[in-house]
Coordinates of C-alpha atoms and ligand atoms in Angstrom, one line a residue:
M106 CA 98.8 261.1 161.1
K107 CA 101.3 260.5 163.2
H108 CA 104.4 262.7 163.8
N109 CA 107.0 259.7 165.2
F110 CA 110.0 262.3 167.5
G111 CA 111.2 258.6 168.9
A112 CA 115.1 258.3 170.0
G113 CA 115.6 255.3 168.0
P114 CA 114.7 252.4 166.5
C115 CA 113.0 255.6 164.9
I116 CA 110.8 257.0 161.8
L117 CA 112.1 255.6 158.3
P118 CA 110.7 256.8 154.9
Q119 CA 107.7 255.5 154.4
N120 CA 108.9 254.1 150.2
V121 CA 111.2 252.5 152.8
F122 CA 108.5 250.8 154.6
K123 CA 106.5 249.9 151.9
E124 CA 109.4 247.7 149.9
A125 CA 110.6 246.2 153.1
A126 CA 106.9 245.2 153.7
S127 CA 106.5 243.9 150.0
A128 CA 110.4 242.1 150.6
V129 CA 109.1 240.1 153.3
M130 CA 106.7 238.8 151.2
D131 CA 108.3 238.4 148.2
F132 CA 111.6 238.6 147.3
N133 CA 113.0 236.9 143.7
G134 CA 110.1 234.6 144.6
L135 CA 110.7 233.9 148.2
S136 CA 110.4 236.3 151.3
I137 CA 113.4 238.4 152.1
L138 CA 112.8 236.3 155.8
E139 CA 113.4 232.8 154.7
V140 CA 116.3 233.6 152.0
S141 CA 119.5 231.7 152.6
H142 CA 122.3 234.0 153.7
R143 CA 125.0 232.4 151.7
H144 CA 122.0 232.9 148.1
K145 CA 123.8 234.8 145.6
D146 CA 120.3 237.2 145.7
F147 CA 121.3 238.0 149.9
V148 CA 125.3 238.3 148.9
A149 CA 124.5 241.2 146.5
V150 CA 122.7 242.8 148.8
M151 CA 125.0 242.7 151.5
D152 CA 127.3 243.7 148.7
E153 CA 125.6 246.9 147.8
A154 CA 124.5 247.7 151.4
M155 CA 128.3 247.9 151.9
D156 CA 128.7 250.1 149.4
L157 CA 126.0 252.4 149.7
V158 CA 127.5 253.5 153.0
K159 CA 131.3 254.1 150.9
K160 CA 129.0 256.0 148.5
A161 CA 126.8 257.9 150.9
L162 CA 129.7 259.0 153.0
N163 CA 132.9 259.0 150.6
V164 CA 134.3 256.6 152.2
P165 CA 138.3 256.8 151.2
A166 CA 140.1 254.0 150.2
G167 CA 142.2 252.1 152.7
Y168 CA 139.0 251.8 154.7
S169 CA 136.0 248.7 154.8
V170 CA 132.6 248.3 155.9
A171 CA 131.3 245.5 158.2
Y172 CA 127.7 245.0 159.5
L173 CA 127.7 243.2 162.7
Q174 CA 125.6 242.4 165.4
G175 CA 125.2 243.4 169.1
G176 CA 124.7 247.0 168.8
A177 CA 126.5 250.3 169.9
T178 CA 127.0 248.3 173.1
L179 CA 128.7 245.5 172.1
G180 CA 130.4 248.2 170.0
F181 CA 131.7 249.7 172.8
T182 CA 134.2 246.2 174.0
I183 CA 134.8 245.9 170.3
A184 CA 136.3 249.0 169.5
A185 CA 138.3 249.2 172.6
L186 CA 139.6 245.3 171.9
N187 CA 140.6 245.8 168.7
M188 CA 142.1 249.2 169.1
M189 CA 144.2 248.2 172.3
R190 CA 147.9 248.4 171.6
D191 CA 151.8 248.8 173.6
N192 CA 150.4 251.1 175.9
K193 CA 147.1 250.3 177.0
K194 CA 145.8 253.4 177.5
A195 CA 143.0 255.6 176.1
G196 CA 141.9 258.7 176.4
Y197 CA 138.0 258.3 176.4
I198 CA 135.6 262.3 176.7
N199 CA 132.7 261.6 179.0
T200 CA 129.9 263.6 177.6
G201 CA 126.8 261.0 179.0
T202 CA 125.3 257.6 179.3
W203 CA 126.7 256.1 176.1
A204 CA 130.3 257.4 176.7
T205 CA 129.9 256.0 180.3
G206 CA 129.2 253.0 178.9
A207 CA 131.9 252.9 176.6
I208 CA 134.8 253.5 179.1
K209 CA 133.3 251.1 181.4
E210 CA 133.6 248.5 178.9
A211 CA 136.8 249.6 178.1
K212 CA 138.5 249.1 181.6
K213 CA 136.6 245.7 182.1
I214 CA 138.8 244.4 179.3
G215 CA 142.2 246.2 180.5
I216 CA 142.3 249.4 179.5
D217 CA 143.7 252.4 181.7
V218 CA 141.2 255.0 180.5
N219 CA 142.2 258.4 181.1
V220 CA 138.9 260.7 180.7
L221 CA 140.4 263.1 179.0
A222 CA 137.4 265.6 180.0
S223 CA 134.0 265.1 181.4
S224 CA 130.8 267.8 181.4
E225 CA 129.1 265.4 184.4
D226 CA 129.6 268.7 186.2
K227 CA 126.9 270.1 184.6
N228 CA 124.5 266.7 183.8
F229 CA 126.0 266.6 180.5
S230 CA 124.4 269.9 179.2
Y231 CA 127.3 270.5 177.0
I232 CA 130.4 269.3 175.6
P233 CA 134.0 269.9 176.7
K234 CA 136.2 271.8 174.6
D235 CA 139.6 273.0 176.7
Y236 CA 141.5 270.3 177.5
S237 CA 144.7 268.5 176.4
I238 CA 145.1 264.9 174.5
P239 CA 148.4 263.3 175.9
D240 CA 150.7 261.5 173.2
E241 CA 150.8 258.3 174.2
L242 CA 147.4 256.8 174.0
D243 CA 146.8 254.0 172.0
F244 CA 143.1 255.8 170.4
V245 CA 140.7 258.5 171.8
H246 CA 137.2 257.7 171.9
F247 CA 134.2 260.0 171.7
T248 CA 129.9 259.9 171.3
S249 CA 129.8 262.2 168.7
N250 CA 126.1 262.7 169.4
N251 CA 124.3 262.4 172.8
T252 CA 121.5 261.1 172.1
I253 CA 119.7 261.0 175.5
Y254 CA 121.4 265.0 176.9
G255 CA 120.7 266.4 173.3
T256 CA 124.5 267.6 172.9
Q257 CA 126.4 266.7 169.8
F258 CA 130.3 268.3 168.9
H259 CA 130.3 270.1 166.2
A260 CA 133.6 269.9 165.9
I261 CA 135.9 266.6 166.1
P262 CA 138.5 266.6 169.2
K263 CA 141.9 267.3 167.6
T264 CA 144.5 264.3 168.7
N265 CA 147.5 262.6 166.9
S266 CA 145.9 259.5 168.3
P267 CA 143.5 257.2 166.1
L268 CA 140.3 258.6 166.7
I269 CA 137.4 256.3 167.6
C270 CA 133.8 257.4 167.4
D271 CA 130.1 256.2 168.4
M272 CA 128.2 257.7 165.9
S273 CA 125.2 255.6 166.7
S274 CA 122.2 258.5 166.5
D275 CA 123.8 261.3 163.5
I276 CA 125.6 259.3 161.2
F277 CA 124.1 260.0 157.6
S278 CA 123.0 262.7 159.3
K279 CA 125.4 265.4 158.2
E280 CA 129.0 265.1 155.8
I281 CA 131.8 263.6 158.1
N282 CA 135.0 262.9 156.8
V283 CA 135.9 259.4 157.0
A284 CA 139.4 259.9 157.0
D285 CA 139.6 261.9 160.6
F286 CA 139.0 258.3 161.9
D287 CA 140.4 255.1 162.6
L288 CA 137.0 253.2 163.6
I289 CA 133.6 254.3 163.4
Y290 CA 130.9 252.3 164.7
A291 CA 126.7 252.6 165.2
G292 CA 123.7 250.6 166.1
A293 CA 121.4 250.8 162.7
Q294 CA 118.3 252.0 164.3
K295 CA 118.5 256.0 164.0
N296 CA 118.9 257.4 160.4
L297 CA 120.4 253.6 159.1
G298 CA 117.7 251.0 159.2
P299 CA 116.0 248.7 161.7
A300 CA 117.8 247.4 165.1
G301 CA 119.5 244.5 164.6
A302 CA 122.5 245.4 162.2
T303 CA 125.6 247.9 163.8
L304 CA 127.8 249.4 161.4
Y305 CA 131.8 249.5 161.2
I306 CA 133.7 251.7 159.0
V307 CA 136.8 250.8 159.6
K308 CA 140.5 251.9 158.6
D309 CA 142.4 248.8 157.4
D310 CA 145.7 250.1 158.4
V311 CA 144.3 249.2 162.2
L312 CA 143.1 246.0 162.0
G313 CA 145.1 242.3 163.1
K314 CA 147.4 244.9 165.6
S315 CA 145.6 244.4 168.9
T316 CA 147.5 243.3 171.7
S317 CA 144.8 241.9 173.6
P318 CA 145.3 238.3 175.0
F319 CA 141.3 237.9 174.3
M320 CA 139.6 238.3 170.4
P321 CA 137.0 236.1 170.3
T322 CA 136.6 234.7 167.1
Y323 CA 133.1 237.2 166.4
L324 CA 134.5 240.5 168.1
D325 CA 137.8 240.5 165.5
L326 CA 137.2 243.5 162.6
K327 CA 139.9 241.8 161.0
Q328 CA 137.9 238.4 160.7
Q329 CA 134.6 239.9 160.0
I330 CA 135.9 242.6 157.2
E331 CA 138.0 239.0 155.6
K332 CA 134.8 237.4 156.0
E333 CA 132.7 240.5 154.4
S334 CA 129.7 240.3 157.6
M335 CA 129.5 237.0 156.8
L336 CA 131.5 234.5 159.2
N337 CA 128.4 234.1 160.7
T338 CA 124.5 234.4 160.1
P339 CA 124.3 238.6 159.9
P340 CA 121.0 240.2 160.6
V341 CA 119.7 239.8 157.2
F342 CA 116.4 242.3 157.6
S343 CA 118.1 244.8 159.2
I344 CA 120.9 244.8 156.3
Y345 CA 118.1 244.2 153.4
V346 CA 116.5 247.9 155.2
A347 CA 119.6 249.6 155.9
M348 CA 120.2 249.1 151.9
L349 CA 116.9 250.3 151.2
N350 CA 116.9 253.4 153.4
L351 CA 120.6 254.5 151.7
R352 CA 119.4 254.2 148.0
D353 CA 116.8 256.6 149.5
L354 CA 119.1 258.8 150.8
I355 CA 121.0 258.8 147.5
A356 CA 118.4 259.2 145.4
N357 CA 117.3 262.4 147.2
G358 CA 120.2 264.0 147.1
G359 CA 122.7 262.1 149.5
I360 CA 124.0 263.5 152.7
A361 CA 124.4 267.2 151.5
A362 CA 120.5 267.4 150.7
I363 CA 119.7 265.7 154.0
E364 CA 121.7 267.6 156.0
A365 CA 120.3 270.8 154.6
K366 CA 117.0 269.5 156.1
N367 CA 118.3 268.3 159.2
N368 CA 119.4 272.0 159.9
A369 CA 116.2 273.9 159.0
K370 CA 114.2 271.6 160.9
A371 CA 117.0 272.0 164.3
A372 CA 116.8 275.5 163.7
L373 CA 112.9 276.0 163.5
L374 CA 112.2 274.2 167.1
Y375 CA 114.8 275.7 168.6
Q376 CA 114.0 279.2 168.1
E377 CA 110.2 278.5 168.9
I378 CA 112.3 277.1 172.2
D379 CA 114.5 280.1 172.4
S380 CA 111.7 282.9 172.0
N381 CA 109.1 281.1 173.8
P382 CA 109.1 282.2 177.3
L383 CA 107.3 279.1 178.6
F384 CA 109.5 276.9 177.7
K385 CA 113.6 276.4 178.2
G386 CA 116.3 274.3 176.3
T387 CA 118.2 272.1 178.7
V388 CA 122.1 273.1 177.6
A389 CA 124.5 274.8 176.2
K390 CA 123.6 276.5 172.7
E391 CA 126.7 276.2 170.9
D392 CA 126.6 272.2 171.7
R393 CA 122.5 271.5 170.5
S394 CA 122.3 268.5 169.3
R395 CA 120.4 268.3 165.5
M396 CA 119.2 265.0 165.7
N397 CA 117.7 265.4 169.4
A398 CA 116.5 268.4 171.0
T399 CA 116.1 268.2 174.4
F400 CA 113.7 271.5 176.6
L401 CA 111.9 271.7 179.3
L402 CA 108.8 273.5 180.6
E403 CA 109.4 276.5 182.8
D404 CA 106.6 276.1 184.5
E405 CA 106.0 272.2 185.0
S406 CA 102.4 272.0 186.8
H407 CA 101.9 272.8 183.0
Q408 CA 102.8 269.1 182.0
E409 CA 98.9 267.8 181.4
I410 CA 98.2 270.3 179.7
F411 CA 100.7 270.2 176.9
D412 CA 101.3 266.7 177.2
K413 CA 97.3 266.7 175.8
M414 CA 98.3 268.8 173.3
W415 CA 100.7 267.6 171.7
K416 CA 99.3 264.0 171.6
E417 CA 95.8 264.6 170.3
A418 CA 98.3 266.7 167.4
G419 CA 99.6 262.9 166.2
V420 CA 102.9 263.5 168.1
V421 CA 104.4 260.6 169.7
G422 CA 107.5 259.7 171.2
L423 CA 108.4 263.4 173.1
P424 CA 108.9 262.6 176.4
G425 CA 112.6 262.5 177.3
H426 CA 114.7 259.5 178.4
R427 CA 113.7 258.1 181.9
S428 CA 117.1 259.2 183.1
T429 CA 116.9 262.7 182.4
G430 CA 112.5 263.8 182.1
G431 CA 111.2 266.7 180.1
Y432 CA 110.9 266.6 176.7
R433 CA 113.3 265.2 173.5
A434 CA 112.4 266.1 169.9
S435 CA 114.3 263.5 167.6
M436 CA 114.9 264.8 164.8
Y437 CA 116.0 261.8 162.6
N438 CA 116.2 261.9 158.8
A439 CA 112.9 260.6 158.0
L440 CA 111.1 263.3 160.2
P441 CA 110.0 265.6 157.7
L442 CA 110.1 269.3 158.5
E443 CA 106.2 269.3 158.2
S444 CA 106.6 267.5 161.5
V445 CA 108.2 269.6 163.3
Q446 CA 106.0 272.6 162.4
V447 CA 103.2 270.3 163.2
L448 CA 105.1 270.4 166.9
V449 CA 106.2 274.5 166.9
D450 CA 102.2 274.7 166.1
V451 CA 101.4 273.1 169.6
I452 CA 103.6 275.0 171.4
K453 CA 102.6 278.0 170.1
E454 CA 99.1 277.3 170.7
F455 CA 99.8 276.6 173.9
T456 CA 101.5 279.3 174.8
K457 CA 98.5 281.5 173.4
K458 CA 96.4 279.5 175.9
N459 CA 98.8 279.6 179.0
G460 CA 101.3 282.2 178.6
Ligands
PMP206 N1 125.6 255.1 171.8 C1 124.6 255.9 171.5 C2 124.9 257.0 171.1 C3 123.0 255.4 171.3 O1 122.0 256.2 171.1 C4 122.5 253.9 171.6 C5 121.5 254.2 172.3 N2 120.6 254.7 172.4 C6 123.6 253.1 172.2 C7 125.3 254.0 171.7 C8 123.4 252.5 172.4 O2 123.1 251.5 171.5 P1 122.7 250.0 171.5 O3 121.6 250.1 171.9 O4 122.8 249.7 169.6 O5 123.6 248.9 172.2

């Protein structure tokens, strides 16, 4: 039995894997992989996959959902292009690698980026809090969960400007109020489904108002929404599995239920790290991510022994991102509490032997 703490693509529910595998062999007599995206059977999948996003997140009227491609990386550009207005000025909060990437792409398309706050001074180990946001911005952008550094916004930035969020690594993990945002985007490959699709939730009011002189058809959210994500061939398999996963999420109590489970998993691991003299967390406690817990050994010479022990217990995906080192336990929706218990037991056992 494996316990997959990988940061993404990541664990999905086992029954979703089974249903997806069976549709590869038989989806109404064909394979899901060979059905035309224009066929009514796939159009029904697309419709359901969009509806379930609305249902799971209580998306209010006046918002639309789209499944596009290009990952959150293309989302950096799509967000900035579609939200550019007369000022061509935007505020970004820099909380790590992905926020830095979003800033870079916004600058490339001619946006004057005002970095409102940054936690780079302490290696992105906290979420900036005391900063002011000027009024004349086209939009404010932030990254709700910093997958690499293990920090998470537990309150959204306060602004009167349109708010844009890269929610790649915590969407569907906790309740959000969609009405707080003008645009949300997220790569599918954490809590939604397999890599390949990227989710957009956008306020209809903002569509078609970009002042960018450059707007390739594919990147125009207005056209994508009008064509119901069928402007070109969508990533059909990724969307199909996302639909299965959302069905599973809703059947198991929806976001409220998964949020409670996610909180329990994070509490179990952080409690152990905090009380254990051989380990230390890497980020400010109040800003800790409930999706990605980052931690270090106090004495790195123990690394070989610790690594051998967790590997023997069936744990996979624990090493930190290549840019940070240490350890990162990603505890996405489908990771059971029992897997976190296995990791905690390994940490306790290691401590007994080496403490
Ligand atoms: N933003 C965040 C918060 C992420 O975690 C990632 C990927 N892990 C990205 C952006 C980049 O996403 P993609 O690989 O889908 O382009």
